[in-house]
PDB file of C-alpha atoms in Angstrom:
ATOM      1  CA  MET H   1      -7.981  -2.069 -23.549  1.00 69.00           C
ATOM      2  CA  PRO H   2      -6.218  -3.757 -20.625  1.00 83.00           C
ATOM      3  CA  LEU H   3      -7.418  -3.760 -17.064  1.00 90.00           C
ATOM      4  CA  ARG H   4      -6.132  -0.744 -15.163  1.00 93.00           C
ATOM      5  CA  VAL H   5      -5.572  -0.715 -11.398  1.00 96.00           C
ATOM      6  CA  THR H   6      -4.779   2.677  -9.786  1.00 97.00           C
ATOM      7  CA  PHE H   7      -3.449   2.571  -6.245  1.00 98.00           C
ATOM      8  CA  VAL H   8      -3.963   5.598  -4.039  1.00 98.00           C
ATOM      9  CA  ALA H   9      -1.603   5.726  -0.978  1.00 96.00           C
ATOM     10  CA  ALA H  10      -3.502   6.219   2.339  1.00 95.00           C
ATOM     11  CA  ALA H  11      -2.994   9.642   3.980  1.00 94.00           C
ATOM     12  CA  ARG H  12      -0.423   9.529   6.727  1.00 84.00           C
ATOM     13  CA  SER H  13      -1.575   9.555  10.371  1.00 74.00           C
ATOM     14  CA  THR H  14       1.969   9.950  11.913  1.00 68.00           C
ATOM     15  CA  PRO H  15       5.405  11.205  10.928  1.00 66.00           C
ATOM     16  CA  VAL H  16       7.507   8.563   9.099  1.00 61.00           C
ATOM     17  CA  LEU H  17       9.755   7.657  12.050  1.00 56.00           C
ATOM     18  CA  ALA H  18       6.741   7.164  14.303  1.00 70.00           C
ATOM     19  CA  GLU H  19       5.021   4.632  11.855  1.00 80.00           C
ATOM     20  CA  ARG H  20       4.225   1.359  13.485  1.00 84.00           C
ATOM     21  CA  PHE H  21       4.040  -2.068  11.956  1.00 86.00           C
ATOM     22  CA  GLU H  22       0.422  -2.955  11.143  1.00 83.00           C
ATOM     23  CA  ASP H  23      -0.644   0.494  12.369  1.00 81.00           C
ATOM     24  CA  GLU H  24      -4.302   0.633  13.335  1.00 84.00           C
ATOM     25  CA  ARG H  25      -4.435   4.269  14.249  1.00 84.00           C
ATOM     26  CA  PRO H  26      -7.022   6.483  12.456  1.00 87.00           C
ATOM     27  CA  LEU H  27      -6.204   9.588  10.426  1.00 89.00           C
ATOM     28  CA  ASP H  28      -5.223  12.546  12.529  1.00 87.00           C
ATOM     29  CA  GLN H  29      -6.205  16.127  11.803  1.00 89.00           C
ATOM     30  CA  ALA H  30      -3.200  16.656   9.463  1.00 88.00           C
ATOM     31  CA  GLY H  31      -4.123  13.550   7.504  1.00 90.00           C
ATOM     32  CA  TRP H  32      -7.727  14.755   7.079  1.00 94.00           C
ATOM     33  CA  ALA H  33      -6.398  18.047   5.965  1.00 93.00           C
ATOM     34  CA  GLU H  34      -4.244  16.306   3.328  1.00 93.00           C
ATOM     35  CA  VAL H  35      -7.267  14.345   2.013  1.00 96.00           C
ATOM     36  CA  GLU H  36      -9.318  17.527   1.760  1.00 95.00           C
ATOM     37  CA  ARG H  37      -6.472  19.281  -0.084  1.00 95.00           C
ATOM     38  CA  VAL H  38      -6.314  16.628  -2.840  1.00 95.00           C
ATOM     39  CA  ALA H  39      -9.868  15.390  -2.916  1.00 95.00           C
ATOM     40  CA  GLN H  40     -10.866  17.418  -6.019  1.00 94.00           C
ATOM     41  CA  GLU H  41      -7.841  16.115  -7.929  1.00 95.00           C
ATOM     42  CA  LEU H  42      -8.446  12.477  -6.949  1.00 95.00           C
ATOM     43  CA  LEU H  43     -12.243  12.494  -7.209  1.00 93.00           C
ATOM     44  CA  PRO H  44     -12.312  11.382 -10.870  1.00 94.00           C
ATOM     45  CA  LEU H  45     -10.952   7.991  -9.749  1.00 95.00           C
ATOM     46  CA  ALA H  46     -14.330   7.415  -8.016  1.00 95.00           C
ATOM     47  CA  ALA H  47     -15.654   6.599 -11.557  1.00 94.00           C
ATOM     48  CA  ALA H  48     -13.730   3.345 -11.493  1.00 94.00           C
ATOM     49  CA  GLU H  49     -16.017   0.290 -11.886  1.00 93.00           C
ATOM     50  CA  LEU H  50     -14.477  -1.296  -8.755  1.00 94.00           C
ATOM     51  CA  ARG H  51     -13.261   0.600  -5.663  1.00 96.00           C
ATOM     52  CA  TYR H  52     -11.341  -1.141  -2.876  1.00 97.00           C
ATOM     53  CA  CYS H  53      -9.271  -0.347   0.225  1.00 97.00           C
ATOM     54  CA  SER H  54      -6.944  -1.958   2.727  1.00 97.00           C
ATOM     55  CA  PRO H  55      -8.574  -2.888   6.020  1.00 96.00           C
ATOM     56  CA  THR H  56      -6.603  -0.267   8.022  1.00 94.00           C
ATOM     57  CA  PRO H  57      -8.605   2.642   9.505  1.00 94.00           C
ATOM     58  CA  ARG H  58      -6.539   5.188   7.608  1.00 93.00           C
ATOM     59  CA  SER H  59      -7.032   3.453   4.307  1.00 96.00           C
ATOM     60  CA  ARG H  60     -10.715   3.128   4.817  1.00 96.00           C
ATOM     61  CA  ALA H  61     -10.997   6.851   5.959  1.00 96.00           C
ATOM     62  CA  THR H  62      -8.898   8.017   2.985  1.00 97.00           C
ATOM     63  CA  GLY H  63     -11.179   6.141   0.519  1.00 97.00           C
ATOM     64  CA  GLU H  64     -14.329   7.513   2.195  1.00 96.00           C
ATOM     65  CA  GLY H  65     -12.855  11.037   2.404  1.00 96.00           C
ATOM     66  CA  LEU H  66     -12.093  10.930  -1.361  1.00 96.00           C
ATOM     67  CA  GLY H  67     -15.671   9.824  -2.174  1.00 95.00           C
ATOM     68  CA  TYR H  68     -14.823   6.295  -3.326  1.00 96.00           C
ATOM     69  CA  ALA H  69     -17.084   4.297  -0.897  1.00 95.00           C
ATOM     70  CA  PRO H  70     -14.466   1.401  -1.208  1.00 96.00           C
ATOM     71  CA  LEU H  71     -14.955  -2.238  -0.351  1.00 96.00           C
ATOM     72  CA  VAL H  72     -12.503  -3.544   2.202  1.00 97.00           C
ATOM     73  CA  GLN H  73     -10.114  -6.221   0.792  1.00 97.00           C
ATOM     74  CA  LEU H  74      -8.219  -8.484   3.274  1.00 96.00           C
ATOM     75  CA  GLY H  75      -5.817  -9.301   0.484  1.00 96.00           C
ATOM     76  CA  LEU H  76      -4.622  -5.693   0.703  1.00 98.00           C
ATOM     77  CA  ARG H  77      -3.783  -5.836   4.413  1.00 96.00           C
ATOM     78  CA  ASP H  78      -0.292  -4.853   5.548  1.00 95.00           C
ATOM     79  CA  CYS H  79       2.440  -7.339   6.069  1.00 95.00           C
ATOM     80  CA  GLY H  80       1.772  -9.561   9.058  1.00 95.00           C
ATOM     81  CA  MET H  81       4.527  -8.578  11.517  1.00 95.00           C
ATOM     82  CA  GLY H  82       3.878 -11.155  14.347  1.00 95.00           C
ATOM     83  CA  ARG H  83       5.310 -10.001  17.691  1.00 95.00           C
ATOM     84  CA  TRP H  84       6.521  -6.697  16.154  1.00 95.00           C
ATOM     85  CA  ARG H  85       2.991  -5.565  15.442  1.00 93.00           C
ATOM     86  CA  GLY H  86       2.403  -2.120  16.910  1.00 89.00           C
ATOM     87  CA  LEU H  87       6.162  -1.460  17.250  1.00 92.00           C
ATOM     88  CA  THR H  88       8.149   1.206  15.273  1.00 91.00           C
ATOM     89  CA  LEU H  89      11.229  -0.047  13.422  1.00 91.00           C
ATOM     90  CA  GLY H  90      13.382   1.717  16.079  1.00 91.00           C
ATOM     91  CA  GLU H  91      11.573  -0.074  18.921  1.00 94.00           C
ATOM     92  CA  ALA H  92      11.955  -3.459  17.172  1.00 94.00           C
ATOM     93  CA  MET H  93      15.618  -2.753  16.622  1.00 95.00           C
ATOM     94  CA  ALA H  94      16.134  -1.837  20.298  1.00 96.00           C
ATOM     95  CA  ARG H  95      14.543  -5.139  21.371  1.00 96.00           C
ATOM     96  CA  GLU H  96      15.896  -7.489  18.718  1.00 96.00           C
ATOM     97  CA  PRO H  97      18.662  -5.951  16.644  1.00 96.00           C
ATOM     98  CA  ASP H  98      19.913  -9.195  15.140  1.00 96.00           C
ATOM     99  CA  ALA H  99      16.409 -10.258  14.263  1.00 96.00           C
ATOM    100  CA  VAL H 100      15.709  -6.913  12.513  1.00 95.00           C
ATOM    101  CA  ASP H 101      18.960  -7.185  10.612  1.00 95.00           C
ATOM    102  CA  ALA H 102      18.065 -10.669   9.452  1.00 95.00           C
ATOM    103  CA  TRP H 103      14.628  -9.528   8.387  1.00 95.00           C
ATOM    104  CA  LEU H 104      16.040  -6.593   6.376  1.00 94.00           C
ATOM    105  CA  ALA H 105      18.686  -8.765   4.706  1.00 95.00           C
ATOM    106  CA  ASP H 106      16.682 -11.804   3.806  1.00 96.00           C
ATOM    107  CA  PRO H 107      13.204 -11.471   2.159  1.00 96.00           C
ATOM    108  CA  ARG H 108      12.261 -15.008   3.225  1.00 97.00           C
ATOM    109  CA  ALA H 109      13.114 -14.306   6.919  1.00 96.00           C
ATOM    110  CA  THR H 110      10.329 -14.286   9.504  1.00 96.00           C
ATOM    111  CA  PRO H 111      12.212 -13.553  12.836  1.00 94.00           C
ATOM    112  CA  HIS H 112       9.095 -11.712  14.073  1.00 95.00           C
ATOM    113  CA  GLY H 113       6.947 -14.788  13.691  1.00 95.00           C
ATOM    114  CA  GLY H 114       4.741 -13.167  11.018  1.00 94.00           C
ATOM    115  CA  GLU H 115       4.817 -13.068   7.236  1.00 96.00           C
ATOM    116  CA  SER H 116       7.980 -12.920   5.212  1.00 97.00           C
ATOM    117  CA  LEU H 117       8.497 -10.150   2.662  1.00 97.00           C
ATOM    118  CA  VAL H 118       8.311 -12.734  -0.118  1.00 98.00           C
ATOM    119  CA  ASP H 119       4.990 -14.117   1.176  1.00 98.00           C
ATOM    120  CA  PHE H 120       3.652 -10.517   1.488  1.00 98.00           C
ATOM    121  CA  ILE H 121       4.586  -9.662  -2.031  1.00 98.00           C
ATOM    122  CA  THR H 122       3.062 -12.915  -3.332  1.00 97.00           C
ATOM    123  CA  ARG H 123      -0.204 -12.338  -1.359  1.00 98.00           C
ATOM    124  CA  VAL H 124      -0.637  -8.791  -2.685  1.00 98.00           C
ATOM    125  CA  GLY H 125       0.314 -10.017  -6.236  1.00 97.00           C
ATOM    126  CA  GLY H 126      -2.318 -12.753  -5.880  1.00 96.00           C
ATOM    127  CA  TRP H 127      -4.892 -10.035  -5.111  1.00 97.00           C
ATOM    128  CA  LEU H 128      -3.817  -8.085  -8.176  1.00 95.00           C
ATOM    129  CA  ASP H 129      -3.976 -11.163 -10.388  1.00 94.00           C
ATOM    130  CA  THR H 130      -7.523 -12.011  -9.417  1.00 92.00           C
ATOM    131  CA  ARG H 131      -9.106  -8.689 -10.449  1.00 88.00           C
ATOM    132  CA  PRO H 132     -11.835  -8.897 -13.163  1.00 80.00           C
ATOM    133  CA  VAL H 133     -10.352  -9.088 -16.642  1.00 72.00           C
ATOM    134  CA  GLU H 134     -12.948  -7.302 -18.586  1.00 74.00           C
ATOM    135  CA  ASP H 135     -11.443  -5.027 -21.299  1.00 69.00           C
ATOM    136  CA  GLY H 136     -11.058  -1.502 -20.104  1.00 73.00           C
ATOM    137  CA  CYS H 137     -12.183  -2.207 -16.501  1.00 87.00           C
ATOM    138  CA  ARG H 138     -10.869   0.361 -14.147  1.00 93.00           C
ATOM    139  CA  VAL H 139     -10.126  -0.396 -10.487  1.00 95.00           C
ATOM    140  CA  VAL H 140      -8.993   1.996  -7.738  1.00 97.00           C
ATOM    141  CA  ALA H 141      -7.528   0.671  -4.480  1.00 98.00           C
ATOM    142  CA  VAL H 142      -6.623   2.828  -1.452  1.00 98.00           C
ATOM    143  CA  ALA H 143      -3.885   1.020   0.422  1.00 97.00           C
ATOM    144  CA  GLU H 144      -0.989   1.492   2.793  1.00 95.00           C
ATOM    145  CA  PRO H 145       2.285   2.496   1.083  1.00 94.00           C
ATOM    146  CA  SER H 146       3.798  -0.880   2.014  1.00 95.00           C
ATOM    147  CA  VAL H 147       1.005  -2.703   0.118  1.00 97.00           C
ATOM    148  CA  ILE H 148       1.588  -0.550  -2.979  1.00 97.00           C
ATOM    149  CA  ARG H 149       5.305  -1.233  -2.765  1.00 97.00           C
ATOM    150  CA  ALA H 150       4.592  -4.921  -2.708  1.00 98.00           C
ATOM    151  CA  ALA H 151       2.183  -4.684  -5.689  1.00 98.00           C
ATOM    152  CA  LEU H 152       4.837  -2.827  -7.730  1.00 97.00           C
ATOM    153  CA  VAL H 153       7.547  -5.282  -6.940  1.00 97.00           C
ATOM    154  CA  TYR H 154       5.146  -8.156  -8.087  1.00 97.00           C
ATOM    155  CA  ALA H 155       3.922  -6.318 -11.128  1.00 96.00           C
ATOM    156  CA  LEU H 156       7.429  -5.651 -12.367  1.00 96.00           C
ATOM    157  CA  LYS H 157       8.727  -9.085 -11.460  1.00 96.00           C
ATOM    158  CA  ALA H 158      11.512  -7.342  -9.609  1.00 97.00           C
ATOM    159  CA  PRO H 159      13.686  -8.990  -6.955  1.00 97.00           C
ATOM    160  CA  PRO H 160      12.123  -8.796  -3.531  1.00 97.00           C
ATOM    161  CA  SER H 161      14.940  -6.613  -2.313  1.00 95.00           C
ATOM    162  CA  THR H 162      13.631  -3.917  -4.640  1.00 96.00           C
ATOM    163  CA  TYR H 163      10.802  -3.399  -2.118  1.00 96.00           C
ATOM    164  CA  TRP H 164      13.148  -1.386   0.064  1.00 94.00           C
ATOM    165  CA  ASN H 165      14.010   0.989  -2.804  1.00 94.00           C
ATOM    166  CA  ILE H 166      10.504   2.098  -3.608  1.00 95.00           C
ATOM    167  CA  ASP H 167       9.182   5.249  -1.958  1.00 93.00           C
ATOM    168  CA  VAL H 168       5.375   5.681  -2.003  1.00 93.00           C
ATOM    169  CA  ARG H 169       4.184   9.077  -0.633  1.00 93.00           C
ATOM    170  CA  PRO H 170       0.907   9.588   1.126  1.00 93.00           C
ATOM    171  CA  LEU H 171      -1.978  10.287  -1.339  1.00 95.00           C
ATOM    172  CA  SER H 172       0.165   9.574  -4.382  1.00 95.00           C
ATOM    173  CA  THR H 173      -1.277   7.478  -7.189  1.00 96.00           C
ATOM    174  CA  THR H 174       0.357   4.666  -9.065  1.00 95.00           C
ATOM    175  CA  SER H 175      -1.241   2.673 -11.906  1.00 96.00           C
ATOM    176  CA  VAL H 176      -0.529  -0.736 -13.366  1.00 95.00           C
ATOM    177  CA  THR H 177      -2.189  -2.077 -16.482  1.00 93.00           C
ATOM    178  CA  GLY H 178      -2.500  -5.517 -17.960  1.00 92.00           C
ATOM    179  CA  ARG H 179      -3.743  -8.973 -16.807  1.00 89.00           C
ATOM    180  CA  ALA H 180      -2.694 -11.676 -14.441  1.00 89.00           C
ATOM    181  CA  GLY H 181       0.995 -12.249 -14.633  1.00 86.00           C
ATOM    182  CA  ARG H 182       1.481  -9.511 -17.223  1.00 92.00           C
ATOM    183  CA  TRP H 183       1.482  -6.038 -15.643  1.00 94.00           C
ATOM    184  CA  ASN H 184       3.006  -2.754 -16.827  1.00 91.00           C
ATOM    185  CA  LEU H 185       3.723   0.267 -14.677  1.00 92.00           C
ATOM    186  CA  ARG H 186       1.879   3.372 -16.006  1.00 88.00           C
ATOM    187  CA  PHE H 187       2.803   7.026 -15.465  1.00 80.00           C
ATOM    188  CA  ASP H 188       0.043   9.503 -16.295  1.00 71.00           C
ATOM    189  CA  GLY H 189       1.505  12.854 -15.448  1.00 57.00           C
ATOM    190  CA  ALA H 190       2.270  15.115 -12.578  1.00 50.00           C
ATOM    191  CA  SER H 191       0.168  15.011  -9.497  1.00 49.00           C
ATOM    192  CA  ALA H 192       0.208  17.631  -6.747  1.00 47.00           C
ATOM    193  CA  GLN H 193       1.986  16.064  -3.701  1.00 49.00           C
ATOM    194  CA  PRO H 194       0.672  17.041  -0.338  1.00 47.00           C
ATOM    195  CA  SER H 195       3.074  18.363   2.254  1.00 45.00           C
ATOM    196  CA  ARG H 196       2.799  18.301   5.963  1.00 44.00           C
ATOM    197  CA  ALA H 197       3.066  21.728   7.584  1.00 40.00           C
TER     198      ALA H 197
END
């Protein structure tokens, strides 16, 4: 049996339009309520031999709230956004519209002084490729939606621009199976999707 890595998207701590680059805010009350609502459904993933999370407060809190006791992995950190760190996309656009346009159009661009989209995808893919290769090993990783998008682009060997076309909802799960350099996307069935009231 191949290695199986299941990504769990961290619960949201803000509305989508208020999300900030490299957001370090903890889960809010609505985020905790979402975790509690899906905890029973996602608890079986705690049986994975290896349990990881992104270093963000909301990823760590989501993993703990789901009973995973995950180990923080720096390779699963969000894209380094340089001087745009802490800004919303709208705020960055208001300050540097041409730079944001360049960043969105060119996956190698780093107008913010941080990490390019290509470098981000490669870093997350490197983390994925260095997981243990024992047959049948199961891994669960709680991560920011952006990290999961990067992992999927890498696993599918898709063009970097595909990153912008992947929607990862909070507390959704996505699995890949395989080995370094040979990954397959796996769909296991319907999962209840939390909704914000």
